[in-house]
Coordinates of C-alpha atoms in Angstrom, one line a residue:
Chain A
X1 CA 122.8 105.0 92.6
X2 CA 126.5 106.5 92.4
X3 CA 126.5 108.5 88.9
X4 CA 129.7 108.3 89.0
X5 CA 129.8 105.1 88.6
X6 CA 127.8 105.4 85.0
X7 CA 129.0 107.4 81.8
X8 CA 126.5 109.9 80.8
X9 CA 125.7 109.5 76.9
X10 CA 122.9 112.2 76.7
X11 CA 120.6 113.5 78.9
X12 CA 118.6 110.8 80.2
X13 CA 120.9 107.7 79.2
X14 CA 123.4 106.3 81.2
X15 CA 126.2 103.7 80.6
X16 CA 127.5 101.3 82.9
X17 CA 130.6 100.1 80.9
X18 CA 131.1 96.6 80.5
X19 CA 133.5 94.9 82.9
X20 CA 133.7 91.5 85.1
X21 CA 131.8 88.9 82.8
X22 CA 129.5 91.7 81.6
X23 CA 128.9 90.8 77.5
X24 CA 127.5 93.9 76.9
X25 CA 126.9 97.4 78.5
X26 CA 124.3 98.3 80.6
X27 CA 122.1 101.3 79.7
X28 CA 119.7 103.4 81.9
X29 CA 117.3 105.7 81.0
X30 CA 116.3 108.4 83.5
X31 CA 117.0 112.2 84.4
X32 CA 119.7 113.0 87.3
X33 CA 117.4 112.3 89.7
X34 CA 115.6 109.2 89.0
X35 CA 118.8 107.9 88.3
X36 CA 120.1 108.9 91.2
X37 CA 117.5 107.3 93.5
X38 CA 117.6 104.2 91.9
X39 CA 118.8 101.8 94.4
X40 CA 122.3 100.2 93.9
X41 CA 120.5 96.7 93.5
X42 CA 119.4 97.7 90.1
X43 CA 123.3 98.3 88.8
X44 CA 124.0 95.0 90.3
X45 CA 121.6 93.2 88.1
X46 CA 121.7 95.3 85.4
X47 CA 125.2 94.3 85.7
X48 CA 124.4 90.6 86.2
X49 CA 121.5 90.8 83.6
X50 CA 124.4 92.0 80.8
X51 CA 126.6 88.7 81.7
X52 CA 123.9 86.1 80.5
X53 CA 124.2 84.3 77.2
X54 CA 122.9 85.5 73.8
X55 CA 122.1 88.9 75.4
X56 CA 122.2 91.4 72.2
X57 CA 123.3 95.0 72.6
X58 CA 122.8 95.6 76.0
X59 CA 120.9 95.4 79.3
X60 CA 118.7 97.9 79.8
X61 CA 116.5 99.9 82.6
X62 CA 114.0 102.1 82.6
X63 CA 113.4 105.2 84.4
X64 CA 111.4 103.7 87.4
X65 CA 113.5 100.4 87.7
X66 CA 114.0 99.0 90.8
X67 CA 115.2 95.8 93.0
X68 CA 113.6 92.6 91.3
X69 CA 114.5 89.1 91.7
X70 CA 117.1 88.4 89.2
X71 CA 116.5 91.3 86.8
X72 CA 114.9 94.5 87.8
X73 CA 111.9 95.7 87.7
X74 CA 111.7 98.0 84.9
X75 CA 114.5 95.6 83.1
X76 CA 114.3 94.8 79.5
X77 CA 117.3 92.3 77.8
X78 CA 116.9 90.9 74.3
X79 CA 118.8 87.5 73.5
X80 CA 119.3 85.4 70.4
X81 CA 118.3 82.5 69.9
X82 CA 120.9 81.6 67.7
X83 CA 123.5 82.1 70.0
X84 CA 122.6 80.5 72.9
X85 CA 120.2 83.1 74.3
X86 CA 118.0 82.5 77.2
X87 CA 114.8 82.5 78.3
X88 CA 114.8 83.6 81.8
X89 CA 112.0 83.3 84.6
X90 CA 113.5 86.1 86.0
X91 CA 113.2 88.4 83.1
X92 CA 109.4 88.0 83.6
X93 CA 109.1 88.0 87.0
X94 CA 106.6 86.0 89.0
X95 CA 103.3 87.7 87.7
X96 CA 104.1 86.1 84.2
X97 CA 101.6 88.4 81.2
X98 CA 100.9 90.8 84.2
X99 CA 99.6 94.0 82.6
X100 CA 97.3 97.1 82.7
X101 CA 93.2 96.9 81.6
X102 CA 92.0 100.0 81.0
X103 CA 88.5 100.5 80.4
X104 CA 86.1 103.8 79.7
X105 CA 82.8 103.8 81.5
X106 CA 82.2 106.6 79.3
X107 CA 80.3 108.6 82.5
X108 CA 81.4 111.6 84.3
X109 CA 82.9 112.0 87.8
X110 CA 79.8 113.5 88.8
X111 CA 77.7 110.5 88.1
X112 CA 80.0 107.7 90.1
X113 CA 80.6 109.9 93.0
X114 CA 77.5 109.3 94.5
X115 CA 77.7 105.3 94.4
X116 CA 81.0 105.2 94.2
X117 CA 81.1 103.2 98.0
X118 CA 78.8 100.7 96.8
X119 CA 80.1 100.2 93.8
X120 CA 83.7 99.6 95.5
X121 CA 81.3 97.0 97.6
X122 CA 79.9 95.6 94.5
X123 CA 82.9 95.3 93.0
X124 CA 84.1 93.3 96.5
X125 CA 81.3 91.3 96.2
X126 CA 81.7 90.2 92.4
X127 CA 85.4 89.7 92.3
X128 CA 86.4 86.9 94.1
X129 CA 90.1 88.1 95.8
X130 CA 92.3 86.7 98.3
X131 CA 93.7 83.1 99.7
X132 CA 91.2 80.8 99.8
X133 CA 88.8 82.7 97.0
X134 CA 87.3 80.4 94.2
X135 CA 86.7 81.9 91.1
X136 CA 83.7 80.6 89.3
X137 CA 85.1 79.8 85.8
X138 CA 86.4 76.0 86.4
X139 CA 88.2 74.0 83.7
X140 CA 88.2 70.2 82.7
X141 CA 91.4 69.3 81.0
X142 CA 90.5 70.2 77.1
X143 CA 88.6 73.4 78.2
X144 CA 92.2 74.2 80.1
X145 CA 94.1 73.3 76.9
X146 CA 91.5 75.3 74.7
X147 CA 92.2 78.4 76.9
X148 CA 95.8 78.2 77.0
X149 CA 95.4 78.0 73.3
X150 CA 92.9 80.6 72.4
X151 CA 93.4 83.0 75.2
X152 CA 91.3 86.1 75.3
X153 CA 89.5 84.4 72.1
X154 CA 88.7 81.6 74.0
X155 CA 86.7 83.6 76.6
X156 CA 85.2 85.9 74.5
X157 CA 83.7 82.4 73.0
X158 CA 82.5 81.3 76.3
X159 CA 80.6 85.1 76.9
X160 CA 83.3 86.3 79.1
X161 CA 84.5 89.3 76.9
X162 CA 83.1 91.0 73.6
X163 CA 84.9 90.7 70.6
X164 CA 85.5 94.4 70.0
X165 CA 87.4 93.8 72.9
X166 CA 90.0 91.6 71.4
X167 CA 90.7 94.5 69.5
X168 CA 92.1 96.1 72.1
X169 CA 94.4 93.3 73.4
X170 CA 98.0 93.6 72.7
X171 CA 98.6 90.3 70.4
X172 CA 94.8 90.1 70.6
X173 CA 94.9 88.4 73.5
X174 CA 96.0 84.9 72.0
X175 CA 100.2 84.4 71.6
X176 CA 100.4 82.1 68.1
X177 CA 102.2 78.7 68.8
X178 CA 101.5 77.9 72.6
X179 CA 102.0 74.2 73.6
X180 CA 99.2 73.9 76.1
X181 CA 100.5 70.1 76.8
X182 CA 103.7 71.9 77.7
X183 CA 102.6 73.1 80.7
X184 CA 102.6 70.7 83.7
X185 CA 99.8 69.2 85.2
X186 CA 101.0 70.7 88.4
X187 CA 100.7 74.3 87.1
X188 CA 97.4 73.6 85.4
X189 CA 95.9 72.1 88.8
X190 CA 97.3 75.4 90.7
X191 CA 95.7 77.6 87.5
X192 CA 92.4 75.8 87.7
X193 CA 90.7 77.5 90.9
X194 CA 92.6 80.7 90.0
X195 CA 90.7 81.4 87.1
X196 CA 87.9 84.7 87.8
X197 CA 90.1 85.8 90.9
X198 CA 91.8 88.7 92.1
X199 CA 95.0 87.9 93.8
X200 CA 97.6 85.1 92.1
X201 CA 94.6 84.6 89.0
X202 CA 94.0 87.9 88.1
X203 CA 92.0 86.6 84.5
X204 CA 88.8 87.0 83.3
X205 CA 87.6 89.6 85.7
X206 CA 86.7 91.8 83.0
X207 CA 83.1 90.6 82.9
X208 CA 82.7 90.5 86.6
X209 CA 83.6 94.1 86.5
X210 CA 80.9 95.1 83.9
X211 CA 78.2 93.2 85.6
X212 CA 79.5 95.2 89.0
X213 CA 79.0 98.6 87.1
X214 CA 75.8 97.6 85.2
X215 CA 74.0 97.1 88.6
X216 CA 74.8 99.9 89.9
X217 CA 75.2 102.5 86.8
X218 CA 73.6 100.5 84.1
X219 CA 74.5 103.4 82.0
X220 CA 78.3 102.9 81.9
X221 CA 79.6 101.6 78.8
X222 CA 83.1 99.7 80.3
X223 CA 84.4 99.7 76.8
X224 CA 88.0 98.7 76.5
X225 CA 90.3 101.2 75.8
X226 CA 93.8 99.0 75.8
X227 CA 95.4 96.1 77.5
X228 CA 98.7 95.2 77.2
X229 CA 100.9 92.9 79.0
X230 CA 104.3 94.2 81.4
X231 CA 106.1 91.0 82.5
X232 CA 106.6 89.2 79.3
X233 CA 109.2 87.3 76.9
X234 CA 108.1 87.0 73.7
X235 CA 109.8 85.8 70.2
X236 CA 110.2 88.9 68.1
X237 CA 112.1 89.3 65.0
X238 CA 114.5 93.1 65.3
X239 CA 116.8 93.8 63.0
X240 CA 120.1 94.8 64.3
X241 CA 122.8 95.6 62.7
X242 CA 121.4 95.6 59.6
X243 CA 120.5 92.1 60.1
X244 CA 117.1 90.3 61.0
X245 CA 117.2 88.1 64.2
X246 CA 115.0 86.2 65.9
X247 CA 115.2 87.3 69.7
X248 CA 113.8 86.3 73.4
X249 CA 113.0 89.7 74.0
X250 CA 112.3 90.1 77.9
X251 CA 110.2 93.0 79.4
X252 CA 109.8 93.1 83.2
X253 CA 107.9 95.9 83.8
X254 CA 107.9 97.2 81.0
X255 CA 106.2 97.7 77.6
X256 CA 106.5 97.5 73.8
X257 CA 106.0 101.6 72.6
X258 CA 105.1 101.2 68.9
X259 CA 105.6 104.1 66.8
X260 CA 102.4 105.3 64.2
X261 CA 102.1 103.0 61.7
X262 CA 103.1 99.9 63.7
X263 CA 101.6 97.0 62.6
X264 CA 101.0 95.3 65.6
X265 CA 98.9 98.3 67.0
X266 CA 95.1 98.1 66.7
X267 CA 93.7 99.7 64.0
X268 CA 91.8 102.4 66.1
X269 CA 95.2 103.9 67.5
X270 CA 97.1 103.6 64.2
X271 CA 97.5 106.8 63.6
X272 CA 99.1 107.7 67.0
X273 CA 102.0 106.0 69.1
X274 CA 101.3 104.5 72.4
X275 CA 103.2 103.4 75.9
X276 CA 100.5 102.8 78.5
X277 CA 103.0 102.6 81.0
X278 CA 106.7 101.9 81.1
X279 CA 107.9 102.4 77.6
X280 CA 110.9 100.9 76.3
X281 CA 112.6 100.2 72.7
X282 CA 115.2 97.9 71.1
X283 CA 117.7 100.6 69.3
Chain B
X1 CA 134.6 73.2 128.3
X2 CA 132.8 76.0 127.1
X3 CA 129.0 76.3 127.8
X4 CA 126.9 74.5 124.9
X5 CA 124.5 77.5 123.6
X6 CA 120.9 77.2 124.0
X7 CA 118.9 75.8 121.5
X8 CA 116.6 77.7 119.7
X9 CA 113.7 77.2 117.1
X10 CA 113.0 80.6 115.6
X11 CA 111.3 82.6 112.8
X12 CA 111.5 86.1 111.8
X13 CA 110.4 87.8 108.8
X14 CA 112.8 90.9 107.0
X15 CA 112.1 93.5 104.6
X16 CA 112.4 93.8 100.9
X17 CA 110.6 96.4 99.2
X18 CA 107.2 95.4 98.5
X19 CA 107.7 91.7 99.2
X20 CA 108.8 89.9 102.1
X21 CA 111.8 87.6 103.3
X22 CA 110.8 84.6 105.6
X23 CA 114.0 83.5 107.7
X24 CA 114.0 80.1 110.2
X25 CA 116.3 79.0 112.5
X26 CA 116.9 75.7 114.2
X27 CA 119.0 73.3 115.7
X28 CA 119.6 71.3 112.2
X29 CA 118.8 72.2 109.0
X30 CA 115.1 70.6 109.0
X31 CA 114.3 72.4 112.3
X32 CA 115.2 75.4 110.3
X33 CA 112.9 74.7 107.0
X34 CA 110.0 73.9 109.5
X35 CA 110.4 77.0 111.1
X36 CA 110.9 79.1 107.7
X37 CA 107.2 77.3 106.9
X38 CA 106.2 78.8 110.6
X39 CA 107.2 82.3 109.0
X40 CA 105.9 81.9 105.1
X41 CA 102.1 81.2 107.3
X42 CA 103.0 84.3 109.3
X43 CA 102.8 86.0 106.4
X44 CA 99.6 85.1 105.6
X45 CA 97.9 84.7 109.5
X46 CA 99.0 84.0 113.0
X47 CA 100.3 80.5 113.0
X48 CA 98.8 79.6 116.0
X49 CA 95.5 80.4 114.8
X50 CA 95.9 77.6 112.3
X51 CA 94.4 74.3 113.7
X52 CA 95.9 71.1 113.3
X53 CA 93.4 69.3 111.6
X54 CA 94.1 68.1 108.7
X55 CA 98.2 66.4 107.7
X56 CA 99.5 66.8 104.2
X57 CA 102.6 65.2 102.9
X58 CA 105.6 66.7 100.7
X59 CA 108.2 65.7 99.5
X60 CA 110.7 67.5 96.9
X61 CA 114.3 66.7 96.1
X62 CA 116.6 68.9 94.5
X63 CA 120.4 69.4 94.3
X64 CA 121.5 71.6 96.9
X65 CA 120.3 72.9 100.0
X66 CA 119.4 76.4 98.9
X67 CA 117.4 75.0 95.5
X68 CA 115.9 72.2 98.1
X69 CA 115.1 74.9 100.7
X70 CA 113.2 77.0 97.8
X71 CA 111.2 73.9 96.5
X72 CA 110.1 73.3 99.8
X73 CA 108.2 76.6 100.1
X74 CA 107.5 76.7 96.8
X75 CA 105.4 73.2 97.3
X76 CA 104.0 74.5 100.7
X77 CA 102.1 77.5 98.6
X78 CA 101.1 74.7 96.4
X79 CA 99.9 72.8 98.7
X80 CA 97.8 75.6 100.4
X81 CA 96.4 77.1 96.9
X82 CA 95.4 74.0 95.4
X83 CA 93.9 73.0 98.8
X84 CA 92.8 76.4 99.9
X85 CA 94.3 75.3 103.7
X86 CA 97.0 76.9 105.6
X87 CA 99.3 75.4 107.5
X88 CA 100.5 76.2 111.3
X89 CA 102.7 73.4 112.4
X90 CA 105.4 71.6 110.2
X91 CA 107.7 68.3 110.5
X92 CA 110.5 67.8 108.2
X93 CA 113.5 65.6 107.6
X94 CA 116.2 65.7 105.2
X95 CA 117.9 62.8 104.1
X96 CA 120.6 63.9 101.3
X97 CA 119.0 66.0 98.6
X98 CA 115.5 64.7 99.3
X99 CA 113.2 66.6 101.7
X100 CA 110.3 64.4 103.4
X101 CA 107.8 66.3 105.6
X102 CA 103.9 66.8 106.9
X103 CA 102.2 69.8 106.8
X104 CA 99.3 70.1 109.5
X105 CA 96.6 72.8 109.2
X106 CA 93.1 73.0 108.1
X107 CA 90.9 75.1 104.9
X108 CA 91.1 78.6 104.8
X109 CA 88.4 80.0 107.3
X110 CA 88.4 84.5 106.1
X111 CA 86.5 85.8 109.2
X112 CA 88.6 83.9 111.7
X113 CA 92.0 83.3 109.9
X114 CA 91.8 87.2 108.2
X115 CA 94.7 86.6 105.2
X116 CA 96.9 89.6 104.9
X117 CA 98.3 88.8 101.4
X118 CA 98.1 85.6 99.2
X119 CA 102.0 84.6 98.5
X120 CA 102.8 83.3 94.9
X121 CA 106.0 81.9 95.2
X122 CA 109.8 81.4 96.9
X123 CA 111.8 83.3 95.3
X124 CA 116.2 83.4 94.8
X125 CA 116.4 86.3 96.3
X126 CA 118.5 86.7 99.3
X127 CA 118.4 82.5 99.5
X128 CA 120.3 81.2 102.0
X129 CA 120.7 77.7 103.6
X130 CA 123.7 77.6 105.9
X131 CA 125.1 77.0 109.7
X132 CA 124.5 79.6 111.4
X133 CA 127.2 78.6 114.3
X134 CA 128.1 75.6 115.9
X135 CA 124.5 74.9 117.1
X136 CA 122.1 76.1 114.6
X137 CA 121.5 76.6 110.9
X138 CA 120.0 78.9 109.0
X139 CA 117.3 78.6 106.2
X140 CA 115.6 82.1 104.6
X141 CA 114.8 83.6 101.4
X142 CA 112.2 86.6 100.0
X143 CA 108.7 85.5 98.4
X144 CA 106.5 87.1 96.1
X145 CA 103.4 88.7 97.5

């Protein structure tokens, strides 16, 4: 990316100015360098990111953004509700609640080294992956419902998860108000077989995983450590400008950081901030 | 009178980052969906290794070509999760905004068929649906891998 084409406001945050049909600025975070290798592509829909409707301070990037479809990757945009604000497919990307699992098996290096081939063929084995795969978790209509509902709760009931686990999960794995008769039947029907795949399903694998590991190093605890989603828009309440409002806050690639304290964090980590991956903040 | 061109039913694929664009060119604008749906199976396997077996209809309507082009691919990867088939040969028409077509190709066979990737969707990106010149149009777009 040109840096001439930005205005520098500190160290690691960039401006691109509003101008064309841009409502607000857009605002980059990164050193020289990252900036610099960004490709142009991200301006371009930074700048076509700050032109949407209801967008609220500014369209922003993150130090590893790059060419998405519509928004970057690495792109996070709030808009409000109130004044006309979107919700955008493309402000989430394709792999919609897409997110890091991180779990501790609680075992040295030394003790996976010598299985670790056939526990990457275990693992093969277990987790179903790839076009054609079937996952082994298979849904009648209410049981669909009840796990668009319920989420991680839902298969935590169903012995597919631990509830110390839900701990752990960003929201606790369940997002309050969703209209499971909302979603088509068509996007049910394609969810159905994806469920307890790798690939487009990507859910409940957890278990799958932990039976992989017990087999081979029954030892291994698998505890989760944090999950939290990256391709997300969710309804938050920010104030700005001294004022509460209720936004469509977009992250595409990138995460909520929550400061110590935060209420939303789990009780374990409330003491310390966190930002698994890509961090980002609403000023 | 100049010399009419030759005809030509292609595919090619192009390069975007980590995805992947699918590109088909034909004589009208169906030729040029079908062979964009050549390329989207190309993705996945060699087309030809795809056997005939089994026809599936589609049908999607939508109000341009571009939007049309994307629904079409979009309901191919549809068609081929839901039924865990892929697809090698393709016949389409396009009457207005609505897009009739049949799909031929048989279940996902792993050892013979070896899928590369698993595509989720069509995507906007770089979505065109245009003549080409005089003789052919052009029909291509990136999807999500």
């Amino acid at each position: 990316m040109d840096l001439l084409s930005l205005t520098r406001t500190s160290e690691t945050e960039w401006r691109i100015e509003p101008h064309g049909h841009m409502r607000v600025p857009g605002i980059l975070y990164g050193t020289d360098a990252l900036v610099r290798d960004m490709d142009e592509k991200v301006y371009q829909q930074v700048v076509n990111v700050a032109t949407l409707p209801g967008i609220v301070r500014a369209a922003y990037a993150m130090p590893d953004a790059h060419w998405g479809y519509g928004f970057p990757i690495g792109g996070v945009a709030a808009f409000d509700a109130d004044l006309g604000g979107v919700v955008s497919a493309g402000g989430v990307g394709f792999d919609i609640s897409c997110g890091v699992r991180l779990l501790s098996t609680g075992l040295h290096v030394d003790d996976i080294e010598p299985v670790k081939k056939r526990l990457a063929d275990e693992l093969s084995r277990s987790v179903p992956a790839g076009v054609g795969s079937i996952g082994r978790v298979h849904l009648d209509d209410p049981e669909m419902n009840a796990m668009l509902a319920g989420g991680a709760r839902w298969a935590v009931d169903r012995g597919y998860g631990t509830a110390a686990d839900l701990d752990r999960i960003e929201e606790h794995g369940c997002m309050s108000g969703a209209r499971p008769e909302a979603v088509s039947d068509h996007a049910k029907r394609r969810q159905c077989d994806e469920m307890g795949t790798l690939g487009s399903g990507n859910h409940y694998l957890t278990e799958l995983v932990r039976r992989a590991f017990a087999r081979l190093l029954p030892r291994a605890a698998l505890t989760l450590l944090y999950d939290v989603s990256h391709n997300t828009c969710k309804v938050e309440l920010h104030e700005v400008d001294g004022r509460q409002r209720r936004l469509f806050v977009h992250r595409k690639g990138a995460t909520r950081a929550f400061g110590p304290g935060h209420p939303d964090l789990p009780q374990a980590f409330a003491a310390v901030a966190h930002g698994l991956d890509r961090m980002e903040h609403l000023p | 009178m100049p010399a009419r061109a030759v005809v030509r039913n292609t595919w090619e694929h192009f390069a975007h980052g980590a995805d992947i664009g699918v590109r088909g060119v034909g004589p009208t604008k169906a030729d040029a969906f079908a062979q964009a749906a050549l390329a989207l199976t190309a993705v996945i396997t060699n087309p030809a290794a795809v056997h005939p077996v089994t026809a599936v209809r589609v049908a999607c309507e939508a109000p341009s070509d571009d939007i049309l082009f994307a629904d079409w691919l979009n309901a191919l990867v549809y068609e081929m999760s839901t039924r865990r088939m892929l697809f090698g040969a393709f016949v389409v028409s396009i009457d207005g905004a609505r897009l009739t077509a049949t799909a031929w190709g048989e279940p996902v066979d792993p050892a013979r068929h070896e899928p590369a990737v698993e595509i989720k969707g069509a995507t906007y990106t770089a979505l065109i649906v245009a003549p080409l010149d005089d003789d052919h149009w052009l029909a291509q777009c990136v999807v999500d891998v």
